[in-house]
Amino acid sequence: MWRNISLRHRLNLMFAALLLLWLAADIGRIFANAGPRVQAEAHSASRLTQEFVEVALAGLRDAPKPHEAVVGLVSSLQFLRHVRVGLGERTLASAIAAPSDSRAEAPEWFRALVRAPVGVAAIPVVLGGRRLDSIVIVSDPSDEVDEVWVQARDEVAGGSALALAVLIATGVFVRRSLQPLGVAGAALARLEAGDFGARAQTSGSPEFVDICARINRLAEALMSLSAANRQLIERVLDAHDEERKAIAHELHDELGPHLFALRANAAMLASRLSNGAGAGAAETAVSIRDQVEALQCQNRRILANLRPAALEELGLAAALRALAEQWRRAEPDVALVLTAAAGIDELGRRASLTVYRFVQEALTNAFRHSGARRIEAKLSYEPRTPSVAPGDPALAGLRIRIADDGRGISGEAGAGMGLSGMRERVKALGGEFAVRASPDGGAIVEARFGLRE
C-alpha cells in the first residue's frame, strides 16, 4: 500500500507523524509532571499554613476571649488556596476536604491520573492550660489539579494549532517543491504518445532543472531519430514504388507486345487451319489463343496492382471509385459503400499513393478473409486535434475507416494480412494506424492523420 502513495503524500504523512509524536511527547511530559507538581504545591501550602497557625496560636494566649479569637483565626483562613481549615476534631477532615463540583475544572479521569493524596494535620488549641479544640488543616490539591489541567489543555490546543499550521505550511512547501516533477511527467507522457516536440519548461531546485534539461535533450534526440526514421521509411517506400513502376514498364513494354503477337499469330493460325484436315491443329491454335488471352488479363491485373494508372490519370477519388467498382464486379454478393471527401484530390503524389494502397489492402483483406456481407469505406476530414503533424499538410484531419460485418480479425489471420506494411506506410506520413474489433461484429481498420481518439 505504501508503494502506491505518491511522494508528496508520503512526505506529508511523515511530517504529520513527527508532529503527532512531538505533541504526544509534550502531553506525556505534562501528565508525568502533574502528580509531583500537585503534591509539592499542596504539601508546601499545608506546611506554611501549619506554621502560620502555630505562630498565631502563640499570640492568642493572652487574648481576653481566646475561643472567639481562635474562631476568628479559622475564619480568616477559609480563602487559602490548596488547603481547607476547620475547627473541631480530626474526623472533620472528610467534611471539609470534598471540593465543590461547580468549581472543578479537571475531569475525573485526569484527577484519577494525577493521584494527589489529601494530607490532614490537626493542631491542638491549648489556651490557659486548657484544650479548647483542634484546628484541622487539610491539603486540598483540587485547585492545583485544575490549574494543571487548564495549562495542559491550553498547551495541547496551542500545540495542535501549531502542528496544524506547520503541517499546512509543509504541505504547501512540498507541493510547490515537487511541482516540477508533474511538469516533467507531463512532458514524458507527451513523448510517450509520440509528440516529440514536447518540452519540460520549469524552474526550481538545480536537481529538477537538470532533470528537465535531460528530458528536453531526450526529446530532441527522439525528434531527430523520428525524422531520420521517417525519411528512411519514405526512401524505402519510394524505392519500392519505383521498383513497382519499373516492373510495370517491363511488363507493359516487353512482355505485353510478345503476348499480343502470340495471340495474333495464334488467331491467324486458327483461321488458316479451320478448313480440311487441319481441324485438330485449329483447335490447338484456339487453345493457344485463349491461354495467351488469359495471360494478357493476368498481365493487366498485375500492372494495375503495381502501378494504378487511374491514380495518375484521374486522381485519387476517381481511382478509389474505380477500385470499388472493380470489387463490386468481382464480388456482387457483397455490398460495398465508398464515401470519399473531395479534399483528398489535393494530396501529393506520395500521400495519394499511400491512401490508395491503404484502402486497396484493407478492402482486399475484408473481401478475402472476413466473410462479410457489407463493407463500408469512408474517407473524411475532421477538426484536427493536437497531435504529430502529418508529412503532407493536406492530410491533416483525414480519417480513413474501413469497417465490415464479418467474423473479425483473428491472431492467425492478422499475421499475414499486410497490416505491417499498412502501418509503416501510415507512420511514414506521420499518421496513426489502428485495427480493432467492431462493437457490432466484424473488424475496423483505421488510419488517422493529426487526430487523437
Short mmCIF file of C-alpha atoms in Angstrom, two decimals:
data_model
loop_
_atom_site.label_atom_id
_atom_site.label_comp_id
_atom_site.label_asym_id
_atom_site.label_seq_id
_atom_site.Cartn_x
_atom_site.Cartn_y
_atom_site.Cartn_z
CA MET A 1 0.00 0.00 0.00
CA TRP A 2 2.84 2.37 0.87
CA ARG A 3 4.26 1.91 -2.64
CA ASN A 4 1.05 3.22 -4.18
CA ILE A 5 1.20 6.51 -2.23
CA SER A 6 2.68 9.48 -4.05
CA LEU A 7 5.89 11.11 -2.84
CA ARG A 8 4.04 14.29 -1.85
CA HIS A 9 1.60 12.36 0.34
CA ARG A 10 4.45 10.32 1.82
CA LEU A 11 6.26 13.48 2.91
CA ASN A 12 3.04 14.97 4.30
CA LEU A 13 2.35 11.77 6.25
CA MET A 14 5.90 11.75 7.59
CA PHE A 15 5.65 15.36 8.80
CA ALA A 16 2.23 14.65 10.32
CA ALA A 17 3.60 11.62 12.16
CA LEU A 18 6.55 13.61 13.54
CA LEU A 19 4.23 16.40 14.72
CA LEU A 20 1.89 13.90 16.35
CA LEU A 21 4.82 12.26 18.12
CA TRP A 22 6.02 15.64 19.34
CA LEU A 23 2.53 16.54 20.55
CA ALA A 24 2.12 13.17 22.28
CA ALA A 25 5.51 13.54 23.96
CA ASP A 26 4.59 17.03 25.19
CA ILE A 27 1.28 15.76 26.58
CA GLY A 28 3.06 12.83 28.22
CA ARG A 29 5.55 15.21 29.84
CA ILE A 30 2.75 17.35 31.24
CA PHE A 31 0.90 14.33 32.62
CA ALA A 32 4.08 12.83 34.06
CA ASN A 33 4.93 16.05 35.92
CA ALA A 34 1.37 16.73 37.04
CA GLY A 35 1.37 14.40 40.08
CA PRO A 36 4.67 15.53 41.62
CA ARG A 37 3.83 19.16 40.94
CA VAL A 38 0.42 18.95 42.62
CA GLN A 39 1.82 17.05 45.60
CA ALA A 40 4.67 19.52 46.08
CA GLU A 41 2.35 22.51 45.85
CA ALA A 42 -0.20 21.03 48.24
CA HIS A 43 2.45 19.96 50.73
CA SER A 44 4.06 23.40 50.65
CA ALA A 45 0.75 25.19 51.19
CA SER A 46 -0.16 22.82 54.04
CA ARG A 47 3.21 23.27 55.75
CA LEU A 48 3.06 27.07 55.52
CA THR A 49 -0.47 27.08 56.89
CA GLN A 50 0.57 24.92 59.85
CA GLU A 51 3.45 27.22 60.67
CA PHE A 52 1.19 30.23 60.41
CA VAL A 53 -1.44 28.66 62.70
CA GLU A 54 1.16 27.70 65.31
CA VAL A 55 2.57 31.23 65.36
CA ALA A 56 -0.94 32.72 65.50
CA LEU A 57 -1.96 30.47 68.39
CA ALA A 58 1.07 31.54 70.35
CA GLY A 59 -0.06 35.15 70.00
CA LEU A 60 -3.59 34.35 71.20
CA ARG A 61 -2.63 33.08 74.65
CA ASP A 62 -3.23 36.47 76.27
CA ALA A 63 -6.41 37.22 74.30
CA PRO A 64 -9.38 38.27 76.52
CA LYS A 65 -11.68 35.89 74.67
CA PRO A 66 -9.45 33.06 73.43
CA HIS A 67 -12.18 30.92 71.92
CA GLU A 68 -13.59 33.73 69.84
CA ALA A 69 -10.07 34.64 68.75
CA VAL A 70 -9.47 31.07 67.59
CA VAL A 71 -12.76 31.05 65.68
CA GLY A 72 -11.78 34.31 64.01
CA LEU A 73 -8.41 32.88 63.12
CA VAL A 74 -10.02 29.83 61.47
CA SER A 75 -12.48 32.04 59.60
CA SER A 76 -9.66 34.16 58.20
CA LEU A 77 -8.07 31.04 56.73
CA GLN A 78 -11.08 29.92 54.69
CA PHE A 79 -9.91 31.50 51.45
CA LEU A 80 -6.45 29.99 51.25
CA ARG A 81 -5.50 28.09 48.10
CA HIS A 82 -4.69 24.40 48.28
CA VAL A 83 -5.76 23.99 51.92
CA ARG A 84 -9.00 23.77 53.88
CA VAL A 85 -9.09 24.77 57.55
CA GLY A 86 -11.70 23.82 60.11
CA LEU A 87 -12.15 23.84 63.89
CA GLY A 88 -13.12 20.59 65.54
CA GLU A 89 -11.94 17.03 65.82
CA ARG A 90 -9.73 15.23 63.28
CA THR A 91 -12.79 13.50 61.83
CA LEU A 92 -13.79 16.88 60.45
CA ALA A 93 -11.25 16.40 57.67
CA SER A 94 -13.57 14.35 55.45
CA ALA A 95 -16.22 17.05 55.60
CA ILE A 96 -14.02 19.98 54.67
CA ALA A 97 -11.84 18.19 52.10
CA ALA A 98 -14.54 17.49 49.49
CA PRO A 99 -14.33 20.12 46.71
CA SER A 100 -17.41 21.64 45.18
CA ASP A 101 -18.31 20.08 41.81
CA SER A 102 -19.14 23.51 40.37
CA ARG A 103 -15.57 24.66 40.97
CA ALA A 104 -13.92 21.59 39.41
CA GLU A 105 -12.21 22.21 36.05
CA ALA A 106 -10.42 18.90 35.53
CA PRO A 107 -12.38 15.77 34.55
CA GLU A 108 -12.46 12.79 36.88
CA TRP A 109 -10.15 10.69 34.71
CA PHE A 110 -7.47 13.40 34.96
CA ARG A 111 -7.83 13.60 38.75
CA ALA A 112 -7.51 9.81 38.93
CA LEU A 113 -4.44 10.00 36.71
CA VAL A 114 -2.75 12.64 38.92
CA ARG A 115 -3.50 10.72 42.14
CA ALA A 116 -2.74 13.61 44.51
CA PRO A 117 -3.27 12.39 48.12
CA VAL A 118 -5.08 14.54 50.67
CA GLY A 119 -2.93 15.43 53.66
CA VAL A 120 -4.52 16.02 57.10
CA ALA A 121 -2.90 17.81 60.02
CA ALA A 122 -4.58 18.55 63.39
CA ILE A 123 -3.09 21.27 65.63
CA PRO A 124 -4.48 21.18 69.19
CA VAL A 125 -5.63 24.51 70.60
CA VAL A 126 -4.40 24.83 74.19
CA LEU A 127 -5.01 28.19 75.83
CA GLY A 128 -4.62 28.91 79.52
CA GLY A 129 -3.70 25.32 80.20
CA ARG A 130 -6.99 24.12 78.77
CA ARG A 131 -7.51 22.40 75.42
CA LEU A 132 -10.31 24.03 73.54
CA ASP A 133 -10.37 22.05 70.30
CA SER A 134 -8.18 21.26 67.29
CA ILE A 135 -7.55 23.23 64.13
CA VAL A 136 -7.78 20.72 61.29
CA ILE A 137 -5.72 21.56 58.17
CA VAL A 138 -6.49 19.53 55.07
CA SER A 139 -4.35 19.87 51.96
CA ASP A 140 -6.72 20.29 49.01
CA PRO A 141 -4.98 19.68 45.63
CA SER A 142 -8.16 20.37 43.64
CA ASP A 143 -7.19 23.91 42.73
CA GLU A 144 -3.72 22.85 41.66
CA VAL A 145 -5.12 19.90 39.64
CA ASP A 146 -7.47 22.34 37.90
CA GLU A 147 -4.56 24.67 37.13
CA VAL A 148 -2.50 21.80 35.72
CA TRP A 149 -5.50 20.65 33.66
CA VAL A 150 -6.11 24.14 32.24
CA GLN A 151 -2.43 24.52 31.43
CA ALA A 152 -2.29 21.10 29.79
CA ARG A 153 -5.47 21.82 27.82
CA ASP A 154 -4.11 25.16 26.63
CA GLU A 155 -0.77 23.64 25.67
CA VAL A 156 -2.47 20.82 23.79
CA ALA A 157 -4.70 23.31 21.95
CA GLY A 158 -1.74 25.57 21.17
CA GLY A 159 0.42 22.64 20.15
CA SER A 160 -2.34 21.25 17.93
CA ALA A 161 -2.81 24.63 16.27
CA LEU A 162 0.95 24.94 15.78
CA ALA A 163 1.16 21.39 14.42
CA LEU A 164 -1.71 22.07 12.01
CA ALA A 165 -0.08 25.30 10.85
CA VAL A 166 3.26 23.54 10.37
CA LEU A 167 1.55 20.69 8.52
CA ILE A 168 -0.25 23.09 6.17
CA ALA A 169 2.95 25.06 5.59
CA THR A 170 4.99 21.92 4.89
CA GLY A 171 2.21 20.60 2.62
CA VAL A 172 2.27 23.78 0.55
CA PHE A 173 6.06 23.75 0.50
CA VAL A 174 6.23 20.09 -0.55
CA ARG A 175 3.56 20.59 -3.23
CA ARG A 176 5.37 23.56 -4.73
CA SER A 177 8.74 21.86 -4.41
CA LEU A 178 7.53 18.74 -6.22
CA GLN A 179 5.59 20.66 -8.87
CA PRO A 180 8.46 20.34 -11.39
CA LEU A 181 8.04 16.56 -11.20
CA GLY A 182 4.50 16.97 -12.54
CA VAL A 183 5.81 19.11 -15.39
CA ALA A 184 8.47 16.51 -16.17
CA GLY A 185 5.89 13.70 -16.00
CA ALA A 186 3.55 15.53 -18.38
CA ALA A 187 6.40 16.06 -20.84
CA LEU A 188 7.34 12.37 -20.66
CA ALA A 189 3.69 11.39 -21.23
CA ARG A 190 3.60 13.53 -24.38
CA LEU A 191 6.84 11.97 -25.55
CA GLU A 192 5.37 8.51 -24.92
CA ALA A 193 2.36 9.49 -27.04
CA GLY A 194 4.68 10.39 -29.91
CA ASP A 195 4.71 14.18 -29.53
CA PHE A 196 8.45 14.69 -29.74
CA GLY A 197 8.01 18.46 -29.77
CA ALA A 198 7.13 18.36 -26.05
CA ARG A 199 9.48 20.24 -23.74
CA ALA A 200 9.67 20.43 -19.93
CA GLN A 201 9.88 24.14 -19.11
CA THR A 202 10.29 24.59 -15.37
CA SER A 203 12.26 26.26 -12.64
CA GLY A 204 13.11 25.26 -9.10
CA SER A 205 15.93 23.42 -7.43
CA PRO A 206 19.00 22.58 -9.52
CA GLU A 207 18.14 18.87 -9.40
CA PHE A 208 14.76 19.38 -11.07
CA VAL A 209 16.17 21.83 -13.59
CA ASP A 210 18.80 19.25 -14.53
CA ILE A 211 16.13 16.52 -14.90
CA CYS A 212 14.03 18.74 -17.15
CA ALA A 213 17.08 19.64 -19.22
CA ARG A 214 17.84 15.95 -19.72
CA ILE A 215 14.22 15.31 -20.73
CA ASN A 216 14.46 18.11 -23.29
CA ARG A 217 17.66 16.66 -24.70
CA LEU A 218 15.96 13.27 -24.88
CA ALA A 219 13.04 14.85 -26.73
CA GLU A 220 15.40 16.47 -29.23
CA ALA A 221 17.17 13.15 -29.78
CA LEU A 222 13.86 11.34 -30.26
CA MET A 223 12.70 14.02 -32.69
CA SER A 224 15.89 13.63 -34.71
CA LEU A 225 15.59 9.85 -34.69
CA SER A 226 11.92 10.04 -35.65
CA ALA A 227 12.69 12.38 -38.53
CA ALA A 228 15.54 10.14 -39.68
CA ASN A 229 13.33 7.06 -39.37
CA ARG A 230 10.54 8.75 -41.32
CA GLN A 231 12.96 9.78 -44.06
CA LEU A 232 14.30 6.22 -44.20
CA ILE A 233 10.80 4.75 -44.48
CA GLU A 234 9.92 7.29 -47.16
CA ARG A 235 13.02 6.34 -49.13
CA VAL A 236 12.20 2.64 -48.77
CA LEU A 237 8.63 3.22 -49.90
CA ASP A 238 9.79 5.41 -52.77
CA ALA A 239 12.26 2.74 -53.80
CA HIS A 240 9.51 0.15 -53.53
CA ASP A 241 7.17 2.24 -55.68
CA GLU A 242 9.92 2.93 -58.19
CA GLU A 243 10.62 -0.79 -58.37
CA ARG A 244 6.94 -1.45 -58.94
CA LYS A 245 6.91 1.20 -61.64
CA ALA A 246 9.96 -0.32 -63.31
CA ILE A 247 8.43 -3.80 -63.23
CA ALA A 248 5.19 -2.40 -64.62
CA HIS A 249 7.08 -0.80 -67.50
CA GLU A 250 8.91 -4.04 -68.17
CA LEU A 251 5.67 -6.00 -68.25
CA HIS A 252 3.96 -3.42 -70.40
CA ASP A 253 6.78 -2.68 -72.82
CA GLU A 254 8.48 -6.07 -73.07
CA LEU A 255 6.08 -8.85 -72.16
CA GLY A 256 2.92 -7.15 -73.44
CA PRO A 257 3.96 -6.90 -77.13
CA HIS A 258 5.07 -10.53 -77.18
CA LEU A 259 1.77 -11.68 -75.73
CA PHE A 260 -0.11 -9.58 -78.25
CA ALA A 261 1.95 -11.02 -81.15
CA LEU A 262 1.42 -14.58 -79.89
CA ARG A 263 -2.31 -14.03 -79.64
CA ALA A 264 -2.50 -12.52 -83.18
CA ASN A 265 -0.44 -15.33 -84.72
CA ALA A 266 -2.49 -17.97 -82.90
CA ALA A 267 -5.68 -16.39 -84.19
CA MET A 268 -4.25 -16.26 -87.74
CA LEU A 269 -3.12 -19.88 -87.47
CA ALA A 270 -6.52 -20.95 -86.24
CA SER A 271 -8.15 -19.17 -89.16
CA ARG A 272 -5.92 -20.83 -91.75
CA LEU A 273 -6.29 -24.28 -90.28
CA SER A 274 -10.03 -24.10 -89.81
CA ASN A 275 -10.62 -25.90 -93.19
CA GLY A 276 -9.94 -29.51 -94.17
CA ALA A 277 -7.59 -31.85 -92.41
CA GLY A 278 -6.15 -29.23 -90.12
CA ALA A 279 -9.21 -29.12 -87.83
CA GLY A 280 -7.27 -30.62 -84.90
CA ALA A 281 -4.47 -28.09 -85.32
CA ALA A 282 -7.09 -25.33 -85.45
CA GLU A 283 -8.39 -26.40 -82.05
CA THR A 284 -4.85 -26.31 -80.69
CA ALA A 285 -4.35 -22.84 -82.11
CA VAL A 286 -7.60 -21.68 -80.48
CA SER A 287 -6.42 -23.12 -77.17
CA ILE A 288 -3.14 -21.21 -77.52
CA ARG A 289 -5.04 -18.03 -78.27
CA ASP A 290 -7.27 -18.46 -75.19
CA GLN A 291 -4.27 -19.11 -72.97
CA VAL A 292 -2.49 -16.04 -74.30
CA GLU A 293 -5.66 -14.00 -73.72
CA ALA A 294 -5.78 -15.25 -70.13
CA LEU A 295 -2.11 -14.26 -69.72
CA GLN A 296 -2.93 -10.81 -71.04
CA CYS A 297 -5.72 -10.44 -68.48
CA GLN A 298 -3.33 -11.51 -65.72
CA ASN A 299 -0.73 -9.10 -67.08
CA ARG A 300 -3.21 -6.21 -66.97
CA ARG A 301 -4.23 -7.10 -63.41
CA ILE A 302 -0.60 -7.21 -62.28
CA LEU A 303 0.03 -3.87 -63.99
CA ALA A 304 -2.95 -2.35 -62.18
CA ASN A 305 -1.69 -3.61 -58.83
CA LEU A 306 1.87 -2.48 -59.47
CA ARG A 307 1.03 0.98 -60.70
CA PRO A 308 -2.63 2.06 -60.77
CA ALA A 309 -2.97 4.04 -63.98
CA ALA A 310 -6.23 5.64 -62.80
CA LEU A 311 -4.41 7.22 -59.88
CA GLU A 312 -2.02 9.10 -62.17
CA GLU A 313 -4.53 9.90 -64.86
CA LEU A 314 -7.78 10.63 -62.96
CA GLY A 315 -6.77 11.42 -59.36
CA LEU A 316 -7.25 9.68 -56.04
CA ALA A 317 -11.05 9.97 -55.72
CA ALA A 318 -11.65 8.55 -59.22
CA ALA A 319 -9.06 5.81 -58.66
CA LEU A 320 -10.80 4.76 -55.45
CA ARG A 321 -14.18 4.69 -57.22
CA ALA A 322 -12.66 2.52 -59.95
CA LEU A 323 -11.19 0.22 -57.31
CA ALA A 324 -14.58 -0.09 -55.61
CA GLU A 325 -16.30 -0.78 -58.91
CA GLN A 326 -13.75 -3.49 -59.66
CA TRP A 327 -14.54 -5.22 -56.37
CA ARG A 328 -18.30 -4.86 -56.96
CA ARG A 329 -17.94 -6.70 -60.27
CA ALA A 330 -15.74 -9.37 -58.71
CA GLU A 331 -17.91 -9.84 -55.59
CA PRO A 332 -21.50 -8.91 -56.48
CA ASP A 333 -22.91 -10.55 -53.34
CA VAL A 334 -21.06 -8.15 -51.02
CA ALA A 335 -22.39 -4.61 -50.56
CA LEU A 336 -19.52 -2.12 -50.81
CA VAL A 337 -20.16 1.51 -49.83
CA LEU A 338 -17.44 4.06 -50.58
CA THR A 339 -17.55 7.64 -49.30
CA ALA A 340 -14.62 9.93 -50.11
CA ALA A 341 -14.24 13.60 -49.19
CA ALA A 342 -13.50 15.92 -52.08
CA GLY A 343 -10.34 17.25 -50.40
CA ILE A 344 -8.42 14.04 -50.94
CA ASP A 345 -7.65 15.08 -54.51
CA GLU A 346 -5.39 17.79 -53.04
CA LEU A 347 -2.95 15.22 -51.64
CA GLY A 348 0.55 14.96 -53.01
CA ARG A 349 1.88 12.04 -55.04
CA ARG A 350 3.28 10.03 -52.12
CA ALA A 351 0.28 10.71 -49.86
CA SER A 352 -2.18 9.81 -52.61
CA LEU A 353 -0.39 6.54 -53.29
CA THR A 354 -0.27 5.75 -49.56
CA VAL A 355 -4.01 6.37 -49.15
CA TYR A 356 -4.79 4.32 -52.24
CA ARG A 357 -2.61 1.40 -51.12
CA PHE A 358 -4.13 1.55 -47.64
CA VAL A 359 -7.70 1.33 -48.98
CA GLN A 360 -6.68 -1.31 -51.53
CA GLU A 361 -5.04 -3.54 -48.91
CA ALA A 362 -7.87 -3.06 -46.39
CA LEU A 363 -10.52 -3.96 -48.99
CA THR A 364 -8.51 -6.97 -50.12
CA ASN A 365 -8.31 -8.20 -46.51
CA ALA A 366 -12.03 -7.64 -45.95
CA PHE A 367 -13.12 -9.41 -49.14
CA ARG A 368 -10.74 -12.35 -48.83
CA HIS A 369 -10.70 -13.05 -45.10
CA SER A 370 -13.71 -11.55 -43.29
CA GLY A 371 -16.66 -13.32 -44.93
CA ALA A 372 -18.54 -10.01 -44.67
CA ARG A 373 -21.82 -9.19 -46.36
CA ARG A 374 -21.31 -5.43 -46.12
CA ILE A 375 -18.13 -3.36 -46.27
CA GLU A 376 -18.02 0.39 -45.72
CA ALA A 377 -15.02 2.52 -46.70
CA LYS A 378 -15.09 6.15 -45.57
CA LEU A 379 -12.51 8.91 -46.09
CA SER A 380 -13.46 12.08 -44.19
CA TYR A 381 -11.89 15.20 -42.78
CA GLU A 382 -12.45 16.11 -39.11
CA PRO A 383 -11.25 19.02 -36.96
CA ARG A 384 -7.71 18.11 -36.10
CA THR A 385 -6.53 17.77 -32.51
CA PRO A 386 -3.05 18.37 -31.07
CA SER A 387 -1.00 15.52 -32.41
CA VAL A 388 2.03 14.77 -34.50
CA ALA A 389 1.90 16.88 -37.68
CA PRO A 390 1.45 14.70 -40.79
CA GLY A 391 4.07 14.73 -43.52
CA ASP A 392 1.60 16.20 -46.06
CA PRO A 393 -0.38 19.26 -44.79
CA ALA A 394 -3.38 18.13 -46.88
CA LEU A 395 -3.55 15.00 -44.70
CA ALA A 396 -4.27 17.00 -41.50
CA GLY A 397 -7.58 15.82 -40.06
CA LEU A 398 -8.03 12.92 -42.52
CA ARG A 399 -9.59 9.72 -41.14
CA ILE A 400 -9.71 6.57 -43.27
CA ARG A 401 -12.06 3.93 -41.92
CA ILE A 402 -12.83 0.53 -43.47
CA ALA A 403 -15.40 -1.47 -41.49
CA ASP A 404 -17.01 -4.82 -42.23
CA ASP A 405 -19.63 -7.05 -40.60
CA GLY A 406 -17.62 -10.22 -40.97
CA ARG A 407 -16.03 -12.59 -38.48
CA GLY A 408 -13.38 -10.14 -37.31
CA ILE A 409 -9.61 -10.45 -37.33
CA SER A 410 -8.08 -13.42 -35.57
CA GLY A 411 -4.47 -13.65 -34.47
CA GLU A 412 -3.60 -16.10 -37.27
CA ALA A 413 -5.23 -14.01 -39.99
CA GLY A 414 -3.69 -10.77 -38.75
CA ALA A 415 -0.16 -12.02 -39.23
CA GLY A 416 -0.42 -12.39 -42.99
CA MET A 417 -2.83 -9.65 -44.00
CA GLY A 418 -0.39 -6.89 -44.84
CA LEU A 419 -1.01 -4.99 -41.58
CA SER A 420 2.68 -4.28 -41.05
CA GLY A 421 3.02 -2.70 -44.48
CA MET A 422 -0.12 -0.62 -43.94
CA ARG A 423 1.15 0.55 -40.54
CA GLU A 424 4.55 1.55 -41.92
CA ARG A 425 3.02 3.47 -44.82
CA VAL A 426 0.77 5.42 -42.45
CA LYS A 427 3.59 6.11 -39.98
CA ALA A 428 5.83 7.31 -42.79
CA LEU A 429 3.39 10.20 -43.28
CA GLY A 430 3.09 10.95 -39.55
CA GLY A 431 -0.24 9.15 -39.09
CA GLU A 432 -1.59 6.58 -36.65
CA PHE A 433 -2.78 3.10 -37.57
CA ALA A 434 -5.35 1.04 -35.64
CA VAL A 435 -7.13 -2.25 -36.19
CA ARG A 436 -9.79 -3.44 -33.77
CA ALA A 437 -12.98 -5.42 -33.46
CA SER A 438 -16.22 -3.63 -34.23
CA PRO A 439 -18.84 -3.42 -31.43
CA ASP A 440 -21.42 -4.81 -33.89
CA GLY A 441 -19.16 -7.64 -35.04
CA GLY A 442 -16.56 -7.62 -37.76
CA ALA A 443 -13.41 -5.52 -37.90
CA ILE A 444 -12.42 -1.89 -38.29
CA VAL A 445 -9.17 -0.82 -39.93
CA GLU A 446 -8.40 2.86 -39.49
CA ALA A 447 -5.75 5.44 -40.28
CA ARG A 448 -5.70 8.91 -38.66
CA PHE A 449 -3.60 11.92 -39.54
CA GLY A 450 -3.40 14.75 -37.00
CA LEU A 451 -6.17 13.20 -34.89
CA ARG A 452 -6.42 11.62 -31.46
CA GLU A 453 -9.02 9.26 -30.05
#
